[in-house]
Coordinates of C-alpha atoms in Angstrom, one line a residue:
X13 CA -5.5 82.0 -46.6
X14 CA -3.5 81.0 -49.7
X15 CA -1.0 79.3 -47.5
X16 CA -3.1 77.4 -45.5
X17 CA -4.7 76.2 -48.8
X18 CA -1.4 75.3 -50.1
X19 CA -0.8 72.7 -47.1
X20 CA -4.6 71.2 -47.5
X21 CA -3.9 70.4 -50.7
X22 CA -0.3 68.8 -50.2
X23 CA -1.7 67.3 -47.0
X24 CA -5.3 65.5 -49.5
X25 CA -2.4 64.3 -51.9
X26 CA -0.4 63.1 -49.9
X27 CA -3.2 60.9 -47.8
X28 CA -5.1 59.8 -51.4
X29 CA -1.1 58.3 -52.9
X30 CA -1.0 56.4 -49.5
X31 CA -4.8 55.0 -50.2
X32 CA -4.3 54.2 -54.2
X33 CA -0.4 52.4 -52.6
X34 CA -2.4 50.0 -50.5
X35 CA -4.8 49.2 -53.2
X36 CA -2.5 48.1 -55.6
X37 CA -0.4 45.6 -53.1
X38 CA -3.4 44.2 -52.4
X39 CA -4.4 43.3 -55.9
X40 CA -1.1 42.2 -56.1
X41 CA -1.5 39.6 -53.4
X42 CA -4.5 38.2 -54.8
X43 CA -3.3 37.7 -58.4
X44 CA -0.3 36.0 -56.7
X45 CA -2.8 34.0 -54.5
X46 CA -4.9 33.0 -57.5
X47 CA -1.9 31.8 -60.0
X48 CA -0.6 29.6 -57.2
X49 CA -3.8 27.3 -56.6
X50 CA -4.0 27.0 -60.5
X51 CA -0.7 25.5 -60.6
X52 CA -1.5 23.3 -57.5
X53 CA -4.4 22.0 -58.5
X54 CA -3.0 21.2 -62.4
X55 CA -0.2 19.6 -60.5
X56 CA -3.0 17.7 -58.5
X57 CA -5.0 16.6 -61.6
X58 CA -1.9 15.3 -63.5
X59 CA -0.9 13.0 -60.3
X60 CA -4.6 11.3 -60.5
X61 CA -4.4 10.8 -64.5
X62 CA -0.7 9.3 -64.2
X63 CA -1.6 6.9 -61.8
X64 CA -5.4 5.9 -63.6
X65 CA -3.6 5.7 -66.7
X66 CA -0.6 3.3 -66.0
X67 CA -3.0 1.1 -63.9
X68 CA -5.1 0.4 -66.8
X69 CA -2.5 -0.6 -69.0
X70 CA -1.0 -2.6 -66.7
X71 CA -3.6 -4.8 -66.1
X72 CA -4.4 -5.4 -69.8
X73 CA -1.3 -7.7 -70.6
X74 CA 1.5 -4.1 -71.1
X75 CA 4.6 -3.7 -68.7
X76 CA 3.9 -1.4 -66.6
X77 CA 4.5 2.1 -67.4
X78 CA 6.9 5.0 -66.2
X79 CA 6.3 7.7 -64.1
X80 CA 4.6 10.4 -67.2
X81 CA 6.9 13.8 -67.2
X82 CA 5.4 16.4 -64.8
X83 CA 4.4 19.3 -67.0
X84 CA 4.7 22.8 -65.2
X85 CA 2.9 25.6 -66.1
X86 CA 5.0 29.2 -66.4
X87 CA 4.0 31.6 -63.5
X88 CA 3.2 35.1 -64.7
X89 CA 6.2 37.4 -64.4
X90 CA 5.2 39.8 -62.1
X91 CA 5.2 37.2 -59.4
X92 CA 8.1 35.7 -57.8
X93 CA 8.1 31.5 -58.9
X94 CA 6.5 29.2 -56.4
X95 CA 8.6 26.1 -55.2
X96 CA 6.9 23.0 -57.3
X97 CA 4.7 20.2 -56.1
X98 CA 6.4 17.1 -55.8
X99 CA 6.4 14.6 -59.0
X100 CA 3.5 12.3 -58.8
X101 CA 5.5 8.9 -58.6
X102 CA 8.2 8.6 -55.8
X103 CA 11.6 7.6 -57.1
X104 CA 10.5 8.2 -60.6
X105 CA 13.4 8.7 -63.3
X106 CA 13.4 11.8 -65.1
X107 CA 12.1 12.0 -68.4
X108 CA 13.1 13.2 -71.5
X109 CA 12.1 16.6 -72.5
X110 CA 9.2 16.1 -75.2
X111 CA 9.9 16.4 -78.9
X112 CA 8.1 19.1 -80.5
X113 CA 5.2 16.9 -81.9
X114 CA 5.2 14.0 -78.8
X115 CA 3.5 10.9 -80.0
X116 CA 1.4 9.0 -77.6
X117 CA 3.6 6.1 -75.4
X118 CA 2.0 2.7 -76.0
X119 CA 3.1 0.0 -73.2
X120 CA 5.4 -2.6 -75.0
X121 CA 3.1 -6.0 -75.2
X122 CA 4.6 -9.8 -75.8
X123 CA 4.5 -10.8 -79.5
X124 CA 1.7 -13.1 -80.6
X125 CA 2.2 -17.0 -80.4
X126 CA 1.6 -18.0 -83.9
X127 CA -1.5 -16.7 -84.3
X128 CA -3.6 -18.8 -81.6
X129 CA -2.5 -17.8 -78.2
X130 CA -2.2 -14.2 -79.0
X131 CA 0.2 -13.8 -76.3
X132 CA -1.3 -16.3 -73.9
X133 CA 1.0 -19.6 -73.7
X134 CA -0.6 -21.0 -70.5
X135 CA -3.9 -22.3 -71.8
X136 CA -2.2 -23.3 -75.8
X137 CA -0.4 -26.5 -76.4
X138 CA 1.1 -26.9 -79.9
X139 CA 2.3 -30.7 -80.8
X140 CA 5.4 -29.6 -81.8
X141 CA 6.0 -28.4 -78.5
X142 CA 5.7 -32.1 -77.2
X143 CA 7.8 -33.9 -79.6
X144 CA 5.3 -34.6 -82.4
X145 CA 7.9 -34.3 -85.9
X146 CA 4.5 -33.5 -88.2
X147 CA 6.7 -35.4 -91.4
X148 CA 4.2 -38.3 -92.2
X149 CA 6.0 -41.5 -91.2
X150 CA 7.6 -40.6 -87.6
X151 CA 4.9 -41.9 -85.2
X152 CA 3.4 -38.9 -83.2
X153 CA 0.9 -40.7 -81.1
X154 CA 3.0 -40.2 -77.7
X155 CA 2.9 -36.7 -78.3
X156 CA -0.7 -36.4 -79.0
X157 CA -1.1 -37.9 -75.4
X158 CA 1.4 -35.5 -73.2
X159 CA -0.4 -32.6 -75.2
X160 CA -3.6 -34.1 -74.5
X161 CA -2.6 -34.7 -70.5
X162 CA -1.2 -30.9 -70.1
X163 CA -4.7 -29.4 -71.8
X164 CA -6.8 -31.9 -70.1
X165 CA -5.6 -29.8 -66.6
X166 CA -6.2 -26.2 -67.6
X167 CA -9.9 -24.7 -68.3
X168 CA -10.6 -23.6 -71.8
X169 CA -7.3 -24.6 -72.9
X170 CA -6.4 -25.4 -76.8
X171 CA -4.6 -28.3 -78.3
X172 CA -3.3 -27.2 -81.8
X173 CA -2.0 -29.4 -84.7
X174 CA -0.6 -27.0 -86.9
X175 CA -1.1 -26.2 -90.6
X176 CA 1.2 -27.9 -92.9
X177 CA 2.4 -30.7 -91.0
X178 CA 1.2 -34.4 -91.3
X179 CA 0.7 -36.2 -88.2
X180 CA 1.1 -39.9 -88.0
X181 CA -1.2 -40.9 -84.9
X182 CA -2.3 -44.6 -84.1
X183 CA -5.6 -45.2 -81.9
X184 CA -5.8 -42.8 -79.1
X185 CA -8.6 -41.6 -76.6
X186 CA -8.7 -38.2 -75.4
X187 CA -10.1 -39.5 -72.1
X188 CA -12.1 -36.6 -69.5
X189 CA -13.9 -37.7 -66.9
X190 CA -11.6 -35.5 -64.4
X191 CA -10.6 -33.1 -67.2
X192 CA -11.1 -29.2 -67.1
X193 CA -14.2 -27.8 -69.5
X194 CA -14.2 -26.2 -72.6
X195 CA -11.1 -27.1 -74.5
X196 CA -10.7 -26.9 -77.8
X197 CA -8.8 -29.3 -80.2
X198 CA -7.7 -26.6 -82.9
X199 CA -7.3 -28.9 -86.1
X200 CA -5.3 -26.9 -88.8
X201 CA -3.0 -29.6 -90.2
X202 CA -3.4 -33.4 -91.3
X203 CA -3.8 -36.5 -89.2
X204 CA -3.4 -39.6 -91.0
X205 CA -3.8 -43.2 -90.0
X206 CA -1.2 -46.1 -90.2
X207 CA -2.0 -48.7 -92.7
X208 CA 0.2 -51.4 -90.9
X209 CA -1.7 -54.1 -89.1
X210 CA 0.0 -53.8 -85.9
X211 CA -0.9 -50.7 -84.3
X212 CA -4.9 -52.0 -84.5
X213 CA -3.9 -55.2 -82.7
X214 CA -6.9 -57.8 -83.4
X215 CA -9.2 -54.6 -84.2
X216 CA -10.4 -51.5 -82.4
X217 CA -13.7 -49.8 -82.4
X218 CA -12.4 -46.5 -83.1
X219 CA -9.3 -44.1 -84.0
X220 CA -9.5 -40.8 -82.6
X221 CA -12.1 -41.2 -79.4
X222 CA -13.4 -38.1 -77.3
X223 CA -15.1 -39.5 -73.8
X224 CA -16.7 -38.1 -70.7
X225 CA -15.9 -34.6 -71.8
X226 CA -17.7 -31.2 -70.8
X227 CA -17.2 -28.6 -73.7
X228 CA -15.4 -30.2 -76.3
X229 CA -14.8 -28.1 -79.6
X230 CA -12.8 -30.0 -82.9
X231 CA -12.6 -26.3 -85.0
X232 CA -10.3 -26.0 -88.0
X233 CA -9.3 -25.8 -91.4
X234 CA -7.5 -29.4 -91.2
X235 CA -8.1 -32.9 -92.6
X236 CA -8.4 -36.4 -90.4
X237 CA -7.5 -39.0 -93.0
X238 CA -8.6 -42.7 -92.2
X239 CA -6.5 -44.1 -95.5
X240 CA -9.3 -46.8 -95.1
X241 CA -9.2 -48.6 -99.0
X242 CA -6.8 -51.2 -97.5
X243 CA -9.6 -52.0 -95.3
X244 CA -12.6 -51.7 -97.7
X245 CA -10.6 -54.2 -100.0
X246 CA -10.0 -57.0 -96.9
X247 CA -14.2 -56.1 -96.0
X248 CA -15.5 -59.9 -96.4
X249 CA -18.6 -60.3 -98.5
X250 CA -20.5 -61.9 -95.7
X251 CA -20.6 -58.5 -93.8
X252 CA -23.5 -56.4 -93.8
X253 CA -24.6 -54.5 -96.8
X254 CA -27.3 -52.0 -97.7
X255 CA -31.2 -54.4 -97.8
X256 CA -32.7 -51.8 -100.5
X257 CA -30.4 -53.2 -102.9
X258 CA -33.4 -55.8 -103.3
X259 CA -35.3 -53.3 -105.0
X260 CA -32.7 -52.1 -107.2
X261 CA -32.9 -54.5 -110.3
X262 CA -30.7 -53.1 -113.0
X263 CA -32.1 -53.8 -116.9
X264 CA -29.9 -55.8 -117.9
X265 CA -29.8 -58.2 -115.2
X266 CA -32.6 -59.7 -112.3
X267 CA -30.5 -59.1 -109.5
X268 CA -28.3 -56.6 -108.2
X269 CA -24.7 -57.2 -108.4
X270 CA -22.6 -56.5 -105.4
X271 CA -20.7 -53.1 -105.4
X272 CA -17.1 -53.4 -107.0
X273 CA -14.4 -52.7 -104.2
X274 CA -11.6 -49.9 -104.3
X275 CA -8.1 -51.0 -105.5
X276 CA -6.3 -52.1 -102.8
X277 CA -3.1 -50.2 -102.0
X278 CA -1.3 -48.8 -98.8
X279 CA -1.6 -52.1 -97.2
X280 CA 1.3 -53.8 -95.7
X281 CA -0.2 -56.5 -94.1
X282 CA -3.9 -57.7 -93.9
X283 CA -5.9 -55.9 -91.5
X284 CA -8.1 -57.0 -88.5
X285 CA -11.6 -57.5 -89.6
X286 CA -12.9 -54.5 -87.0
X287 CA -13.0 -51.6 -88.6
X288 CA -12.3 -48.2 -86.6
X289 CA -14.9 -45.3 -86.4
X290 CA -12.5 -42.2 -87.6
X291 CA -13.7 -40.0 -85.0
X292 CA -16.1 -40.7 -82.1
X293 CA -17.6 -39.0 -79.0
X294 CA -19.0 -40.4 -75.9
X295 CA -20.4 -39.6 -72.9
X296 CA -19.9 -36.2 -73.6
X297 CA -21.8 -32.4 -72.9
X298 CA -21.6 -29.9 -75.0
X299 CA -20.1 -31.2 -78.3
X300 CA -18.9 -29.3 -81.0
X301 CA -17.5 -30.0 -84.4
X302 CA -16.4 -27.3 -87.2
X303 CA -14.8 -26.5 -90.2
X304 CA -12.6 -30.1 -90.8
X305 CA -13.2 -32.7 -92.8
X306 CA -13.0 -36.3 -92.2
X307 CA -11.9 -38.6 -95.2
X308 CA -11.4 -42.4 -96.1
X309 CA -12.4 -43.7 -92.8
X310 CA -12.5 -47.4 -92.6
X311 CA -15.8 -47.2 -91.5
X312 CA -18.3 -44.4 -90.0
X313 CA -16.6 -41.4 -90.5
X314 CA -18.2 -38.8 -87.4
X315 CA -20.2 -40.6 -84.6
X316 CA -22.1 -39.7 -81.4
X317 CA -22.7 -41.9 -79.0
X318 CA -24.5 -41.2 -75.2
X319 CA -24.0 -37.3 -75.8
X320 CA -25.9 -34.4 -75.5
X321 CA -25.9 -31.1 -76.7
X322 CA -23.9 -31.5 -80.0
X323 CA -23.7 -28.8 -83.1
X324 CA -22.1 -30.1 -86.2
X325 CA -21.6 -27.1 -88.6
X326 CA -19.5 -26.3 -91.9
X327 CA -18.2 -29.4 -91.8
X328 CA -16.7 -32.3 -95.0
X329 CA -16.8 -36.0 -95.2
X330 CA -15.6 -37.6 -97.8
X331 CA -14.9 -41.2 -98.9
X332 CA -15.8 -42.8 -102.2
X333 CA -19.5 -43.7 -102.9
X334 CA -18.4 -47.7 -102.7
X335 CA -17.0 -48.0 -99.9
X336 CA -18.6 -50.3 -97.6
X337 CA -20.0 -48.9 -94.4
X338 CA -18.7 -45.6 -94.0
X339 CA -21.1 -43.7 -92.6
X340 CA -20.6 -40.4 -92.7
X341 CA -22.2 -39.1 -89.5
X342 CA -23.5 -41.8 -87.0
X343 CA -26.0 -40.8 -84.0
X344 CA -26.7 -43.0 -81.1
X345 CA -28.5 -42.5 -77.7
X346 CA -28.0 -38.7 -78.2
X347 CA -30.6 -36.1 -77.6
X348 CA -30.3 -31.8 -78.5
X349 CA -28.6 -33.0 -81.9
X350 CA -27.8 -29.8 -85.2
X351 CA -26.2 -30.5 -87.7
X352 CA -26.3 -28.1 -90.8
X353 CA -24.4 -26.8 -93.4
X354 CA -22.2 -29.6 -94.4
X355 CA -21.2 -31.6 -97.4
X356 CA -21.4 -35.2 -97.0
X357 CA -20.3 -37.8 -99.5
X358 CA -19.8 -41.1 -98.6
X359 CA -20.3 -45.1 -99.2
X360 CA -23.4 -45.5 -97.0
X361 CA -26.0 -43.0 -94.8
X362 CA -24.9 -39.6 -95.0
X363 CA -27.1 -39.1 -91.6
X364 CA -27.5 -42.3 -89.5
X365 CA -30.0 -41.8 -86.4
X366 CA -30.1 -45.0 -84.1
X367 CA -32.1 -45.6 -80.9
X368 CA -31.6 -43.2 -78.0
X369 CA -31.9 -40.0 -80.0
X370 CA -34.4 -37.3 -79.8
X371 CA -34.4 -33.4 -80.7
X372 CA -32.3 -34.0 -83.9
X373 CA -32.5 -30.9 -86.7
X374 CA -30.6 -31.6 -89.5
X375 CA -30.9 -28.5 -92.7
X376 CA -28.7 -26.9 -95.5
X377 CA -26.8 -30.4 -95.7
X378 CA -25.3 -31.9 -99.2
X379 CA -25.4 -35.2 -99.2
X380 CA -24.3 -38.0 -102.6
X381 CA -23.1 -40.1 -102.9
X382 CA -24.1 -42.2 -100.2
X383 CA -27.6 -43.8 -98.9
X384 CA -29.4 -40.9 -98.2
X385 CA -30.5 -39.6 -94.6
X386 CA -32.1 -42.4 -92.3
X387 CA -33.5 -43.6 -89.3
X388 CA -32.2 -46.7 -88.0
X389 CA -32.1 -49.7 -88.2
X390 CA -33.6 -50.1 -84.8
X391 CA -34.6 -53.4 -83.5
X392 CA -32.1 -56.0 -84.5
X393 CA -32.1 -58.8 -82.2
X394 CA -35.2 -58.0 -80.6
X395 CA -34.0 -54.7 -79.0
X396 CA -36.1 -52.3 -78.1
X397 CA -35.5 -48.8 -80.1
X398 CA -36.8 -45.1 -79.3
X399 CA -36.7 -42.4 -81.6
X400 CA -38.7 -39.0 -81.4
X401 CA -38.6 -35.6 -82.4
X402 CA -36.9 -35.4 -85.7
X403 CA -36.6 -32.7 -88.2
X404 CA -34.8 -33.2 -91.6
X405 CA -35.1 -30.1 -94.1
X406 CA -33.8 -28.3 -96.7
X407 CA -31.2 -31.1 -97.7
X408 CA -29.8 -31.4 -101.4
X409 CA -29.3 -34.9 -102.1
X410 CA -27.7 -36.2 -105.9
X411 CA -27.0 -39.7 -106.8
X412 CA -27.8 -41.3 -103.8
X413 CA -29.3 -45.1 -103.1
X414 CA -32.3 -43.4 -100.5
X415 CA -33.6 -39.7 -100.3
X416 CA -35.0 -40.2 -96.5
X417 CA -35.8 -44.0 -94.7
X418 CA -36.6 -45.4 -91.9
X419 CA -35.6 -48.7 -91.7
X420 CA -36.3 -51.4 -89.1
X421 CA -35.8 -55.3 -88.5
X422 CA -39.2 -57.5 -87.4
X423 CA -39.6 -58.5 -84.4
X424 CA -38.0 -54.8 -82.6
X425 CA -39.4 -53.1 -79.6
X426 CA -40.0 -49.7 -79.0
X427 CA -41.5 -47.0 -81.1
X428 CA -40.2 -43.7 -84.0
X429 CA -42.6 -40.8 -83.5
X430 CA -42.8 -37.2 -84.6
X431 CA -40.7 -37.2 -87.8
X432 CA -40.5 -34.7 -90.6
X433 CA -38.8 -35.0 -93.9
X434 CA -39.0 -31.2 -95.2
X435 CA -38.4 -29.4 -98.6
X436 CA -35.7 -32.3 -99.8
X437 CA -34.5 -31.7 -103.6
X438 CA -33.4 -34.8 -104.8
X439 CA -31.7 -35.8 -108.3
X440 CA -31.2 -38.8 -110.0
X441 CA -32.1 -41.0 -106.5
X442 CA -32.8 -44.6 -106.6
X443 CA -35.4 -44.4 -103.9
X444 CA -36.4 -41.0 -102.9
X445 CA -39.0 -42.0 -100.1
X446 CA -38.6 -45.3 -98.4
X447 CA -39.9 -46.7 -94.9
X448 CA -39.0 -50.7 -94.6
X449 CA -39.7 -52.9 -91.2
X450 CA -38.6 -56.0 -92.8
X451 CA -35.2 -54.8 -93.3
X452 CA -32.4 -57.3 -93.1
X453 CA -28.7 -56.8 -93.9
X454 CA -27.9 -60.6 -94.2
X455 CA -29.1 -63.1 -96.6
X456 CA -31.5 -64.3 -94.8
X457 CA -33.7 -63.2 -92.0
X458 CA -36.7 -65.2 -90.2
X459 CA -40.2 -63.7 -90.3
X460 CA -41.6 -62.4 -86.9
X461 CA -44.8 -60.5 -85.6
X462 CA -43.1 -57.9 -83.4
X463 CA -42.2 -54.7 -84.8
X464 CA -40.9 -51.5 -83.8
X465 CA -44.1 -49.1 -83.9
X466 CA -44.3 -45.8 -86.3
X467 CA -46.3 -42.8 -85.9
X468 CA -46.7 -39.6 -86.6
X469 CA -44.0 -39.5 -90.1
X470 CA -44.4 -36.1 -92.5
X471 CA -42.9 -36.1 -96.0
X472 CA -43.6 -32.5 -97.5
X473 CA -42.0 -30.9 -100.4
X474 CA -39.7 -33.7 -101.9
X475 CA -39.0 -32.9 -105.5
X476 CA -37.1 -34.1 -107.9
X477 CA -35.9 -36.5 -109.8
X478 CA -35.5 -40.6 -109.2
X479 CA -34.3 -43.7 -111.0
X480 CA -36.0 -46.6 -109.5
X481 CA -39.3 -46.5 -107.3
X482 CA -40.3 -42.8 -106.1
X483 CA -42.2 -44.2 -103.2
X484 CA -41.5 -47.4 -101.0
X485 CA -43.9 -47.5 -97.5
X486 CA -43.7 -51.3 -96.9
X487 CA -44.7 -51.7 -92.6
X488 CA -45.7 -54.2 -90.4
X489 CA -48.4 -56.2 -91.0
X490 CA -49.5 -56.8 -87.1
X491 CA -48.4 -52.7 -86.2
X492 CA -48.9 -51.0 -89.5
X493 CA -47.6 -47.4 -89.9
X494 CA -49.8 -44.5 -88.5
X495 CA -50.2 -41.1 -89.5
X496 CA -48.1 -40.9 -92.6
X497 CA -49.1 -37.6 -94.3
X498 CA -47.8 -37.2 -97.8
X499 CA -47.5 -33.4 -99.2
X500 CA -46.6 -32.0 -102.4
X501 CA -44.7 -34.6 -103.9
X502 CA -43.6 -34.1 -107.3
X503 CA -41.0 -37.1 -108.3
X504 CA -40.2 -37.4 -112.1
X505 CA -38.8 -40.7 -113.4
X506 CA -35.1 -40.8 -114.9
X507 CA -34.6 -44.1 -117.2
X508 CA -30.7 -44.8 -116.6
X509 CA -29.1 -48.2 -115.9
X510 CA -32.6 -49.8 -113.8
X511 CA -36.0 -50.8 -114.0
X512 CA -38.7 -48.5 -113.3
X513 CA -41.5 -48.8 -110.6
X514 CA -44.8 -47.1 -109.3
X515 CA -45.1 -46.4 -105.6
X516 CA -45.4 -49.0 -103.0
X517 CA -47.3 -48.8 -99.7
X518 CA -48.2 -51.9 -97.7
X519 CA -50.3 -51.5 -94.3
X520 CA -49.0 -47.9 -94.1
X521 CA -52.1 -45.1 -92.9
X522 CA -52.5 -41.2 -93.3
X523 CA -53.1 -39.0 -95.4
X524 CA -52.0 -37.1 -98.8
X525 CA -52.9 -32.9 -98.1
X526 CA -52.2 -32.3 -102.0
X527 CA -52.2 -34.1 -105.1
X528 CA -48.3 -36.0 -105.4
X529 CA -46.5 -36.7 -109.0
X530 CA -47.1 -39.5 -109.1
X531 CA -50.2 -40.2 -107.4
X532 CA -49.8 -42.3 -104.4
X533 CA -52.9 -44.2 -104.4
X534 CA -51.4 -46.9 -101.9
X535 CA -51.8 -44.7 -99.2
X536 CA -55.1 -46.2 -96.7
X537 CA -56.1 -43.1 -95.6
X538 CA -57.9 -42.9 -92.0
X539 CA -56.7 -45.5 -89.6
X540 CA -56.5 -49.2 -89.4
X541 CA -59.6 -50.8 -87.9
X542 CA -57.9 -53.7 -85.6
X543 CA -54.9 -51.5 -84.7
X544 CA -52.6 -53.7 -82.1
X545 CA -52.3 -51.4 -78.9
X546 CA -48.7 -51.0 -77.7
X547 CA -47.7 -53.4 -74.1
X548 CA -46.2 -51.8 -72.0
X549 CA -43.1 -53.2 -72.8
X550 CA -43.1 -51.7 -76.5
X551 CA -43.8 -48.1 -75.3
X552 CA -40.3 -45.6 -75.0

């Protein structure tokens, strides 16, 4: 009985080793089963970040990466090592092993261009890249042009004159009819004129010329320099001046004197008796000007002509306050016109808005010395002139002949309509307010009956202080002025080097909203009874 109990034992042993055997192979096997799909599948995850990774950074301007060092993960040691995946790139060189802090690889880039390309060279063409010396005396105006022709072919390319070079450029157009859109003219250094005769030939309308563009930017920090005083000093006496001088009658004479001219110097030879715009657009779209400043141009300094959709912004002109006809910016047949925050000193209109324009909002502008802000003069030579939808506001304007005019010559066609002067402080202005239809800028003009017709005018909020007449409304006497509203106008007089005078109206209708330092009883208020309605002919 013992004995056969013996041998059930040994026989139960025996069977429950050979059970607990299998069950530890088999949890073996599946540890071994588990460790190898966890190195798989890191294998598999590091193959799809290595190839996202150098992609990316490929395509944003880097050369393109190397093959990133396949990491391995230790297999536990109870388990014999698994062969390893293949490396994610094919015919990838081996890498270095890492250092014991690695530092993230960053894909080598180009250097920057000189800080406007920024790596980019195909859409930036520097002058000095096409021959242009930049000393001051070597003519550059061949260069200009190749530059000009190689941006004119690429889309939102940029022409840069560099900082610290002067650039000696004769009359050039930047012609566009068939050129790409969007380019910028990048204007960080100088570009003066020449002062010889020759280059001008028997007179040219303008220096620098933009035309038939779509996107045009002139951005910078640079100067265009017209060296115009030996022109002012040739201008003939005969040529037009500034009509308001009539009503500027210093004390201690009955007529004003003419303006003395600027000295004459950096003349060698006289000049043609057409004097050049400094910088002009035509024709174009989408006009932008920035940041430069134009100075000394023989005549208008900035002007528009048959464009639309132009921004003027942070912008300088400057030219002394006698210098005869210089402009300082000049709008013509342009519509979708802003221009603000600008300084503006010059010999004539800081603003000059002729026929053809409409949607002009001018604010935050210095302007002095100069003539002030105007409209016109429209209708010279029995033209027809249409001008609508103004808005000039928050201007500063000191020593100035006019604050804000409108000015137009009898017998005109055409009609101004919707105008408003807003919130302009002005100090130590001749003639702070001024509309004139019998303006003339000869000696002599002939009276006629036909006149451009006004409507619709606001003056609000002009304050400050002026040195001849505050108020001058002198209109038509067969199509008076219409809807002239006067509102809070406070004008102090300042007794300097001139006669003083009380405000002036003649055939001018509205209405004042507040009382007005001084009072401006002139004003007919209502309408005028026999009214001449517009032909068809006058109406824009």
């Amino acid at each position: 009985m013992s004995g056969l109990s013996f041998r059930s034992l040994s026989f139960m042993f025996l069977i429950a080793f050979l059970v607990w055997s299998s069950s530890i192979e088999t949890c073996i096997a599946r540890r071994d089963k588990h460790w190898r799909q966890s190195r798989y599948a890191a294998a598999s995850l590091s193959k799809k970040k290595g190839k996202g990774h150098g992609h990316h950074n490929y395509h944003n301007g880097g050369s393109k990466p190397k093959a990133p060092p396949y990491k391995t993960i230790p297999s536990p040691p109870s388990s014999p090592k698994p062969k390893a995946p293949p490396p994610p790139y094919e015919n990838a060189t081996p890498s270095p092993p890492p250092s014991p802090n690695p530092k993230e690889e960053v894909p080598s880039t180009p250097p920057p261009q000189k800080g406007y390309s920024n790596g980019q060279q195909s859409n930036v063409f520097d002058m000095l890249d096409f021959g242009a010396k930049g000393d001051g005396e070597t003519d550059d105006t061949k260069a200009f042009q190749a530059a000009w022709a190689a941006a004119c072919k690429e889309e939102a390319s940029m022409v840069v004159v560099p900082a610290e070079f002067v650039f000696l450029v004769g009359p050039i157009s930047f012609s566009g009819p068939y050129c790409q859109p969007n380019i910028v003219f990048q204007l960080d250094g100088t570009i003066i004129a020449p002062t010889d005769s020759q280059p001008w030939g028997k007179g040219i309308l303008q220096w620098l010329e933009f035309t038939k563009l779509r996107g045009i930017t002139v951005q910078g920090k640079g100067i265009i320099d017209g060296r115009g005083s030996g022109w002012w000093q040739d201008a003939p006496y005969e040529d037009s001046y500034d009509d308001e001088r009539k009503l500027i009658i210093p004390l201690n004479s009955t007529t004003q004197e003419m303006p003395p001219m600027p000295v004459r110097n950096e003349l060698s030879g006289k000049m043609p008796s057409i004097r050049p715009t400094a910088l002009r657009f035509y024709g174009s779209f989408n006009v932008t000007v920035t940041g430069i400043t134009i100075q000394n141009s023989p005549q208008c300094h900035l002007k528009f002509d048959n464009c639309m959709g132009v921004v003027v912004h942070d912008m300088t002109v400057s030219s002394p306050g006698d210098s005869p006809n210089t402009d300082g910016i000049h709008l013509q047949n342009s519509k979708d016109v802003l221009i603000h925050g600008s300084n503006l000193a010059c010999g004539d209109d800081c603003v000059s808005i002729q026929t053809g324009c409409s949607n002009v909002y001018i604010h935050n502008v210095n302007c002095g010395p100069g003539h002030g802000i105007s409209i016109g003069s429209l209708g010279k030579d029995n033209t027809k002139a249409c001008v609508s939808n103004i808005t000039v506001r928050d201007i500063i304007m000191h020593n100035t002949m006019n604050g804000v005019r409108i000015k137009t010559w009898q017998g005109g066609l055409g009609s101004v309509q919707g105008v408003l002067f807003s919130n302009i402080q002005v100090s130590e202005v001749q003639l702070p307010i001024v509309i004139d239809q019998f303006y003339c800028d000869k000696r002599t003009c002939k009276n006629e009956t036909a006149a451009v017709a006004l409507s619709g005018i606001t003056y609000e909020k002009i304050r400050g202080t002026y040195t001849v007449k505050p108020v001058h409304l002198a209109c038509s006497d067969s199509l008076p002025c219409i809807g002239v509203t006067l509102s809070a106008i406070e004008l102090k007089p300042l007794q300097e080097r001139y006669h003083l005078y009380d405000p002036f109206c003649w055939q001018t209708f509205g209405e004042l909203t507040t009382p007005t330092v001084p009072p401006i009883g002139c004003l007919q208020i209502g309408k005028p009874s026999n009214n001449r309605v517009q032909s068809a002919h006058d109406v824009c």
